[in-house]
Short mmCIF file of C-alpha atoms and ligand atoms in Angstrom, two decimals:
data_model
loop_
_atom_site.label_atom_id
_atom_site.label_comp_id
_atom_site.label_asym_id
_atom_site.label_seq_id
_atom_site.Cartn_x
_atom_site.Cartn_y
_atom_site.Cartn_z
CA MET A 18 -11.01 12.03 12.87
CA ALA A 19 -7.77 11.59 10.53
CA ILE A 20 -7.96 13.55 7.83
CA PRO A 21 -9.25 11.99 4.65
CA LEU A 22 -6.54 11.11 2.03
CA LEU A 23 -8.38 13.14 -0.65
CA GLU A 24 -8.86 15.87 1.85
CA LYS A 25 -5.21 15.94 2.22
CA TYR A 26 -3.70 15.86 -1.19
CA ARG A 27 -6.96 17.77 -3.01
CA GLU A 28 -5.02 20.54 -4.56
CA PHE A 29 -3.56 17.65 -6.75
CA LEU A 30 -6.81 15.59 -7.14
CA SER A 31 -9.97 16.18 -9.20
CA VAL A 32 -12.11 16.61 -5.83
CA THR A 33 -14.61 19.41 -5.86
CA ASP A 34 -16.73 20.84 -3.61
CA GLU A 35 -19.24 18.50 -5.20
CA THR A 36 -17.44 15.11 -4.76
CA PRO A 37 -18.81 13.52 -1.64
CA ILE A 38 -15.93 12.00 -0.10
CA VAL A 39 -16.07 8.08 0.66
CA SER A 40 -13.40 7.65 2.87
CA LEU A 41 -12.17 4.87 5.49
CA GLY A 42 -9.21 6.01 6.59
CA GLU A 43 -7.02 5.06 3.97
CA GLY A 44 -3.14 7.07 3.23
CA ASP A 45 -0.76 7.63 5.47
CA THR A 46 0.69 4.53 5.62
CA PRO A 47 4.31 3.87 7.35
CA LEU A 48 7.46 4.18 5.58
CA LEU A 49 9.67 2.06 7.54
CA PRO A 50 13.23 1.71 7.38
CA ALA A 51 14.39 -2.10 6.75
CA PRO A 52 18.10 -2.03 8.23
CA GLU A 53 18.68 -5.88 7.75
CA LEU A 54 17.73 -6.07 3.52
CA GLY A 55 19.78 -2.70 3.70
CA LYS A 56 22.72 -4.51 4.64
CA LYS A 57 22.20 -7.11 1.94
CA ILE A 58 21.70 -4.85 -0.59
CA GLY A 59 24.73 -2.61 0.31
CA ALA A 60 21.96 0.74 0.68
CA GLU A 61 19.70 2.11 2.57
CA VAL A 62 15.97 0.13 2.37
CA TYR A 63 12.47 1.79 3.62
CA LEU A 64 9.30 -0.30 2.97
CA LYS A 65 5.76 1.15 2.32
CA ILE A 66 3.78 -0.73 3.93
CA GLU A 67 0.51 -0.75 1.95
CA GLY A 68 -1.06 -3.63 3.85
CA CYS A 69 -1.82 -0.64 6.87
CA ASN A 70 -4.63 0.43 4.17
CA PRO A 71 -7.91 0.11 5.56
CA THR A 72 -8.54 -3.07 3.14
CA GLY A 73 -5.19 -4.32 3.45
CA SER A 74 -3.73 -3.29 0.26
CA PHE A 75 -2.51 -0.12 -1.73
CA LYS A 76 -6.16 -0.35 -3.97
CA ASP A 77 -7.92 1.76 -1.42
CA ARG A 78 -5.72 5.03 -2.65
CA GLY A 79 -7.56 4.91 -5.97
CA MET A 80 -10.78 2.79 -4.60
CA THR A 81 -11.66 6.18 -2.55
CA LEU A 82 -11.22 8.66 -5.35
CA ALA A 83 -13.20 6.66 -7.53
CA ILE A 84 -16.10 5.56 -5.40
CA SER A 85 -16.51 8.90 -4.56
CA LYS A 86 -16.34 10.28 -8.12
CA ALA A 87 -18.84 7.81 -9.16
CA GLU A 88 -21.21 8.63 -6.08
CA GLU A 89 -21.18 12.36 -7.66
CA LYS A 90 -22.19 11.29 -11.06
CA GLY A 91 -24.78 9.23 -9.32
CA THR A 92 -23.89 6.12 -10.03
CA ARG A 93 -26.08 2.82 -9.09
CA ALA A 94 -23.37 -0.05 -9.65
CA VAL A 95 -19.82 -0.58 -10.25
CA VAL A 96 -17.50 -3.54 -11.31
CA CYS A 97 -14.40 -4.85 -11.83
CA ALA A 98 -12.49 -7.57 -12.71
CA SER A 99 -9.63 -8.83 -10.20
CA THR A 100 -6.72 -10.94 -8.89
CA GLY A 101 -8.71 -10.33 -5.40
CA ASN A 102 -7.39 -6.98 -3.82
CA THR A 103 -9.17 -4.44 -6.33
CA ALA A 104 -12.07 -6.51 -5.33
CA ALA A 105 -11.81 -6.63 -1.74
CA SER A 106 -11.44 -2.92 -2.05
CA ALA A 107 -14.26 -1.66 -4.27
CA ALA A 108 -16.33 -4.51 -2.35
CA THR A 109 -15.62 -2.11 0.92
CA TYR A 110 -16.00 1.28 -0.92
CA ALA A 111 -19.11 0.56 -2.37
CA ALA A 112 -20.32 -1.18 0.84
CA ARG A 113 -19.42 2.33 2.30
CA ALA A 114 -21.33 4.48 -0.36
CA GLY A 115 -24.75 2.42 -0.83
CA LEU A 116 -23.33 1.18 -4.11
CA ARG A 117 -24.27 -2.07 -5.61
CA CYS A 118 -20.75 -3.84 -6.87
CA ILE A 119 -20.13 -6.52 -8.91
CA VAL A 120 -16.71 -8.69 -9.10
CA LEU A 121 -15.48 -10.80 -11.66
CA LEU A 122 -12.65 -13.19 -10.62
CA PRO A 123 -10.32 -15.63 -11.98
CA GLU A 124 -12.33 -19.09 -10.75
CA GLY A 125 -10.02 -20.65 -8.16
CA LYS A 126 -6.93 -18.26 -8.39
CA VAL A 127 -7.85 -15.90 -5.74
CA ALA A 128 -6.43 -15.82 -2.43
CA LEU A 129 -8.79 -16.55 0.52
CA GLY A 130 -8.26 -13.63 2.68
CA LYS A 131 -9.51 -11.50 -0.44
CA LEU A 132 -12.66 -13.92 -0.53
CA ALA A 133 -13.15 -13.63 2.91
CA HIS A 134 -12.87 -9.74 2.66
CA ILE A 135 -14.63 -9.50 -0.72
CA SER A 136 -18.14 -11.62 0.97
CA ALA A 137 -17.67 -9.85 4.12
CA CYS A 138 -18.78 -6.47 2.44
CA GLY A 139 -21.68 -8.29 0.41
CA ALA A 140 -20.16 -7.88 -3.45
CA GLU A 141 -21.51 -10.10 -5.75
CA VAL A 142 -19.20 -12.45 -6.74
CA VAL A 143 -19.01 -13.65 -10.43
CA ALA A 144 -16.29 -16.72 -10.65
CA ILE A 145 -14.63 -16.92 -14.01
CA GLN A 146 -13.67 -19.77 -15.46
CA GLY A 147 -10.42 -17.81 -17.11
CA ASN A 148 -7.95 -15.77 -15.94
CA PHE A 149 -7.65 -11.51 -14.53
CA ASP A 150 -7.47 -10.57 -18.60
CA GLN A 151 -10.25 -12.80 -19.56
CA ALA A 152 -12.60 -11.03 -16.36
CA LEU A 153 -11.33 -7.67 -17.80
CA GLU A 154 -12.26 -8.11 -21.04
CA ILE A 155 -15.83 -9.09 -19.88
CA VAL A 156 -15.58 -5.94 -17.49
CA ARG A 157 -15.01 -3.79 -21.00
CA TYR A 158 -17.98 -5.13 -22.50
CA LEU A 159 -20.20 -4.63 -19.78
CA ILE A 160 -19.02 -0.89 -18.86
CA SER A 161 -20.02 -0.25 -22.91
CA ALA A 162 -23.32 -1.79 -22.95
CA PHE A 163 -25.45 -1.43 -19.49
CA PRO A 164 -24.83 1.34 -16.71
CA VAL A 165 -22.38 0.73 -14.49
CA GLU A 166 -18.98 2.33 -13.67
CA VAL A 167 -15.85 0.57 -13.72
CA VAL A 168 -13.21 0.75 -10.90
CA ASN A 169 -10.72 -1.05 -12.56
CA SER A 170 -7.41 1.39 -13.04
CA ILE A 171 -9.01 1.88 -16.34
CA ASN A 172 -10.87 4.04 -14.92
CA PRO A 173 -8.37 6.90 -14.30
CA TYR A 174 -9.63 8.11 -10.96
CA ARG A 175 -8.07 5.06 -9.86
CA ILE A 176 -4.72 6.12 -10.55
CA GLU A 177 -4.93 9.31 -9.94
CA GLY A 178 -6.03 8.40 -6.10
CA GLN A 179 -2.92 5.93 -6.14
CA THR A 180 -0.14 8.81 -7.25
CA THR A 181 -0.26 10.34 -3.47
CA GLY A 182 1.92 6.90 -1.96
CA ALA A 183 4.27 8.79 -4.26
CA PHE A 184 3.54 12.25 -2.29
CA GLU A 185 3.59 10.41 0.67
CA ILE A 186 6.99 8.87 0.11
CA VAL A 187 8.39 12.36 -0.67
CA ASP A 188 6.43 14.49 2.43
CA VAL A 189 8.48 11.62 4.55
CA LEU A 190 12.07 11.92 2.78
CA GLY A 191 11.86 15.54 1.74
CA ASN A 192 12.94 14.39 -1.89
CA GLY A 193 12.20 11.37 -4.04
CA PRO A 194 14.42 8.35 -3.02
CA ILE A 195 16.94 7.19 -5.98
CA TYR A 196 15.50 3.64 -6.14
CA GLN A 197 11.70 2.71 -6.40
CA ALA A 198 10.80 -0.70 -6.60
CA MET A 199 7.36 -2.38 -6.65
CA PRO A 200 5.54 -5.48 -8.53
CA VAL A 201 3.89 -4.92 -11.54
CA GLY A 202 0.81 -7.25 -12.36
CA ASN A 203 -2.08 -4.66 -14.70
CA ALA A 204 1.06 -1.79 -14.69
CA GLY A 205 -1.85 0.73 -12.85
CA ASN A 206 0.54 1.20 -9.85
CA ILE A 207 4.01 1.83 -11.74
CA THR A 208 1.76 4.40 -13.73
CA ALA A 209 0.29 6.22 -10.58
CA TYR A 210 3.57 6.45 -8.78
CA TRP A 211 5.56 7.79 -11.34
CA ARG A 212 2.65 10.52 -12.46
CA GLY A 213 2.68 11.34 -8.66
CA TYR A 214 6.24 11.82 -8.36
CA LYS A 215 6.26 13.82 -11.96
CA THR A 216 3.27 15.60 -10.01
CA TYR A 217 5.19 16.85 -7.46
CA GLN A 218 8.22 17.76 -9.37
CA ALA A 219 5.90 20.27 -11.56
CA ALA A 220 4.77 21.43 -7.88
CA GLY A 221 8.37 22.07 -6.79
CA LYS A 222 8.05 19.43 -3.81
CA LEU A 223 11.31 17.93 -5.08
CA THR A 224 14.41 17.94 -6.99
CA ARG A 225 15.03 14.23 -7.65
CA LEU A 226 12.57 11.75 -9.18
CA PRO A 227 13.67 7.93 -9.19
CA LYS A 228 14.38 5.66 -11.29
CA MET A 229 11.54 2.90 -11.33
CA LEU A 230 12.07 -0.65 -10.79
CA GLY A 231 9.38 -2.88 -11.49
CA PHE A 232 8.88 -6.63 -11.03
CA GLN A 233 6.51 -9.25 -12.50
CA ALA A 234 6.77 -12.69 -12.22
CA ALA A 235 8.57 -14.73 -14.37
CA GLY A 236 5.49 -16.70 -15.07
CA ALA A 237 3.57 -13.77 -15.81
CA ALA A 238 6.10 -11.24 -17.36
CA PRO A 239 4.64 -10.09 -20.62
CA ILE A 240 6.33 -6.64 -20.28
CA VAL A 241 9.49 -8.09 -19.87
CA GLN A 242 8.88 -10.43 -22.67
CA GLY A 243 7.65 -7.85 -24.93
CA LYS A 244 4.21 -9.72 -25.62
CA PRO A 245 1.17 -10.86 -24.22
CA VAL A 246 1.18 -13.95 -22.08
CA PRO A 247 -1.96 -16.41 -22.81
CA ASN A 248 -1.85 -18.50 -19.57
CA PRO A 249 0.28 -16.56 -17.03
CA GLU A 250 1.11 -18.71 -14.13
CA THR A 251 2.81 -17.70 -10.62
CA VAL A 252 2.34 -18.70 -6.80
CA ALA A 253 2.01 -14.77 -6.29
CA SER A 254 -1.60 -14.59 -7.98
CA ALA A 255 -2.09 -11.20 -7.44
CA ILE A 256 -0.04 -10.01 -10.80
CA ARG A 257 -0.72 -13.45 -12.23
CA ILE A 258 -1.69 -11.03 -15.06
CA GLY A 259 -0.57 -11.81 -18.98
CA HIS A 260 -1.61 -8.39 -20.92
CA PRO A 261 -1.36 -5.57 -18.54
CA ALA A 262 -3.70 -2.73 -19.21
CA SER A 263 -1.38 -0.07 -18.49
CA TRP A 264 1.18 -1.64 -20.27
CA GLU A 265 2.44 1.17 -22.62
CA THR A 266 2.29 3.89 -19.44
CA ALA A 267 4.49 1.56 -17.63
CA VAL A 268 6.72 1.12 -20.24
CA GLN A 269 7.14 5.24 -19.85
CA ALA A 270 7.82 5.20 -16.34
CA ARG A 271 10.48 2.76 -16.70
CA ASP A 272 11.74 4.68 -19.54
CA GLU A 273 11.89 8.37 -18.42
CA SER A 274 12.74 7.41 -15.34
CA GLY A 275 15.99 5.58 -16.56
CA GLY A 276 14.39 2.28 -14.73
CA ILE A 277 14.27 -1.50 -15.07
CA ILE A 278 11.23 -3.58 -15.78
CA ASP A 279 12.50 -7.44 -14.84
CA ALA A 280 11.15 -10.91 -14.13
CA VAL A 281 11.73 -12.76 -10.70
CA THR A 282 10.65 -16.55 -10.22
CA ASP A 283 8.19 -17.91 -7.70
CA GLU A 284 11.60 -19.32 -5.86
CA GLU A 285 12.62 -15.53 -5.17
CA ILE A 286 9.34 -14.21 -4.77
CA LEU A 287 8.81 -16.63 -2.00
CA ALA A 288 12.72 -16.38 -0.64
CA ALA A 289 11.66 -12.47 -0.18
CA TYR A 290 8.53 -13.02 1.51
CA GLN A 291 9.76 -15.49 4.17
CA LEU A 292 12.85 -12.70 4.63
CA LEU A 293 10.55 -9.70 5.03
CA GLY A 294 8.60 -11.60 7.79
CA SER A 295 10.92 -13.30 9.26
CA VAL A 296 13.93 -11.08 9.57
CA GLU A 297 12.27 -7.22 9.22
CA GLY A 298 8.86 -8.45 10.79
CA VAL A 299 6.64 -7.19 7.56
CA PHE A 300 4.07 -10.19 6.76
CA CYS A 301 3.04 -8.85 3.30
CA GLU A 302 1.15 -11.42 0.30
CA PRO A 303 3.89 -13.20 -2.15
CA ALA A 304 2.98 -10.25 -5.60
CA SER A 305 4.16 -7.73 -2.43
CA ALA A 306 7.76 -9.17 -2.09
CA ALA A 307 8.37 -9.49 -5.90
CA GLY A 308 9.70 -5.59 -5.69
CA VAL A 309 12.26 -6.76 -2.71
CA ALA A 310 13.00 -9.94 -4.42
CA GLY A 311 14.10 -7.70 -7.47
CA ILE A 312 16.36 -5.57 -5.69
CA LEU A 313 18.07 -8.86 -4.10
CA LYS A 314 18.82 -9.83 -7.45
CA LEU A 315 20.01 -6.89 -8.87
CA ALA A 316 22.36 -6.51 -5.91
CA GLN A 317 23.91 -9.92 -6.46
CA GLU A 318 25.29 -7.75 -9.55
CA ASP A 319 26.25 -5.04 -7.06
CA PHE A 320 23.75 -2.54 -8.91
CA PHE A 321 23.52 -0.61 -5.56
CA ARG A 322 26.16 1.88 -4.29
CA PRO A 323 26.24 3.05 -0.42
CA GLY A 324 23.90 6.32 0.33
CA ASP A 325 21.55 4.74 -2.44
CA ILE A 326 17.79 5.53 -0.96
CA VAL A 327 15.66 2.38 -2.24
CA VAL A 328 11.89 2.44 -1.61
CA CYS A 329 9.97 -0.67 -1.88
CA ILE A 330 6.51 -0.67 -1.88
CA ILE A 331 5.05 -3.20 0.10
CA THR A 332 1.18 -3.36 -1.72
CA GLY A 333 -0.82 -6.23 0.25
CA HIS A 334 -0.76 -7.76 3.91
CA GLY A 335 -0.10 -11.14 4.52
CA LEU A 336 -3.41 -12.01 5.90
CA LYS A 337 -4.83 -11.90 2.33
CA ASP A 338 -3.11 -15.61 1.54
CA PRO A 339 -3.03 -17.08 4.45
CA ASP A 340 -2.93 -20.55 2.50
CA THR A 341 0.67 -19.48 1.09
CA ALA A 342 1.61 -18.66 4.61
CA ILE A 343 1.17 -21.57 5.96
CA ALA A 344 2.23 -24.00 2.60
CA THR A 345 5.74 -22.78 3.21
CA SER A 346 6.54 -22.65 7.07
CA SER A 347 7.65 -25.32 9.02
CA THR A 348 4.73 -27.51 10.60
CA PRO A 349 3.78 -27.53 14.33
CA THR A 350 5.31 -30.08 17.18
CA ALA A 351 2.77 -31.46 18.57
CA LEU A 352 3.28 -32.80 22.06
CA THR A 353 1.38 -33.80 25.24
CA ALA A 354 -0.33 -31.22 27.40
CA ASP A 355 2.85 -32.04 29.73
CA ARG A 356 5.14 -29.45 31.07
CA GLN A 357 8.29 -31.28 31.11
CA ALA A 358 7.83 -32.56 27.70
CA VAL A 359 7.01 -28.87 26.39
CA ALA A 360 10.51 -27.65 28.08
CA ASP A 361 12.78 -30.58 26.82
CA HIS A 362 11.49 -30.11 23.36
CA LEU A 363 12.40 -26.50 23.65
CA GLY A 364 15.54 -27.40 25.28
CA PHE A 365 14.80 -25.20 28.60
CA SER A 366 16.80 -27.46 31.78
CA PRO A 367 15.66 -27.07 34.72
N1 F0G B 29 0.81 -5.95 -5.51
C1 F0G B 29 -0.98 -6.28 -5.48
C2 F0G B 29 -0.80 -6.95 -3.52
C3 F0G B 29 -1.79 -6.76 -6.55
O1 F0G B 29 -3.06 -6.83 -6.20
C4 F0G B 29 -1.47 -6.00 -7.48
C5 F0G B 29 -2.47 -5.83 -8.22
C6 F0G B 29 -0.24 -5.42 -7.73
C7 F0G B 29 0.95 -5.78 -7.13
C8 F0G B 29 0.02 -5.31 -8.94
O2 F0G B 29 -0.19 -4.24 -9.20
O3 F0G B 29 -1.84 -4.58 -10.97
O4 F0G B 29 -1.40 -1.77 -10.39
O5 F0G B 29 0.64 -3.29 -11.42
N2 F0G B 29 -3.77 -6.36 -8.19
C9 F0G B 29 -5.00 -6.15 -9.50
C10 F0G B 29 -5.82 -6.75 -8.42
C11 F0G B 29 -4.81 -6.78 -10.06
O6 F0G B 29 -7.05 -6.64 -9.46
O7 F0G B 29 -6.43 -7.09 -6.93
P1 F0G B 29 -1.08 -3.24 -10.31
#
C-alpha cells in the first residue's frame, strides 16, 4: 500500500502519534514534462498534475490533514464554502472518517462533476443564492456560533497539508524551479506552495526559491485590481472569487519571491485549456489552465529565457467540468450505421 502523504512528510507537518491519519492515497502526483508548451514559451515546462489526486484536485493534500486533525480533536461535523473542489474533497474525506459534512455552494455556479462527487459522498448541500465570498461569510458565522469545524483554507491545516505539493516538486527536480505558475482564487494554494518552498529551504533541501506567478481570471481579479470584486464572473468557476481569504499571504508570496500576480481573460483561459488537452494530452478544468494562460501571455513579452524551468500547477481534472468541455468542442458528425458512409466521411479511399 502507498505510504500516506502525511506519513511521508510527517517531519514537516503537525502529525503526532495521536493523529488518526485519514488517507485515500493523495499526493505523489506526476510532474509531467510539457515539451510543446516549452517550445511555445521558450523554456523548460513541467505540469504538476493535481487532477491525479483521489478527488481530482489539489484540495486532497490539505483535506487529509484537516480531516485527520478534526478527528483527532473529536469533531463530529465539518463545514466549508466552496466553488466545488473543496466541497468534493471535504465530502469524501469526511465520509471516510465518518463525520457529518455540510457544504455551502454558490447556487448554479458549481461544475457538474463536482456536484456529482459531493452528492455521491453524502454531504449535506446548501445552495446559497449568492457567491462564494458570501457563502464563506456564512461559514465564518456558523463556526463562531456552533460546534462545527471549518475545512476551508482558513483552517491552517489545509494550507499546511498543501505545502507538500512544493516538497514533491523539489524532490523530483532536485531544487526549486525558476518559476512556478498557478491559478489564484481564494489564494490558499499560492500561500501554501510558497510556505512549502521556504520550509524546504530552511531544511536545507533546496538552494533556489522559485518566483511565484499567480493568475486570476480577469472578471475575478481582486488582487490584481487591489480591491474586492463584488460580483466576480468567469468561465473558470473554481476561481470565481472576489474577496480571497488569503489575500495578504498571496501578496507576500508574490513580493518575497519577486513574482507576479496578473489576470488572464476567459478567452486566454479557454485557449490554454484547449491547448493542454489537444497538444499535451492533459485534460484539466478551466481554472487549472489559468497558470498556463498566464505563462503564454508573459511569453508574448519575451519573459522567459532558454533553460528557465517553469512548473505549472494543473490544479483539477477536466472531468470536473464536463459542460465546458462539451461547449468548447466541435459537434460530432452524425452518420447512418453504414461502413462506406463512415469511410467516405473520414477521407479513406479503398
Ligand atoms: N484551481 C482549482 C481547480 C480550484 O478548485 C481552486 C479553488 C483554485 C485553483 C484556486 O486555489 O483558492 O487556493 O487560490 N477552489 C476553491 C474551492 C475555492 O472551493 O474548491 P486557491
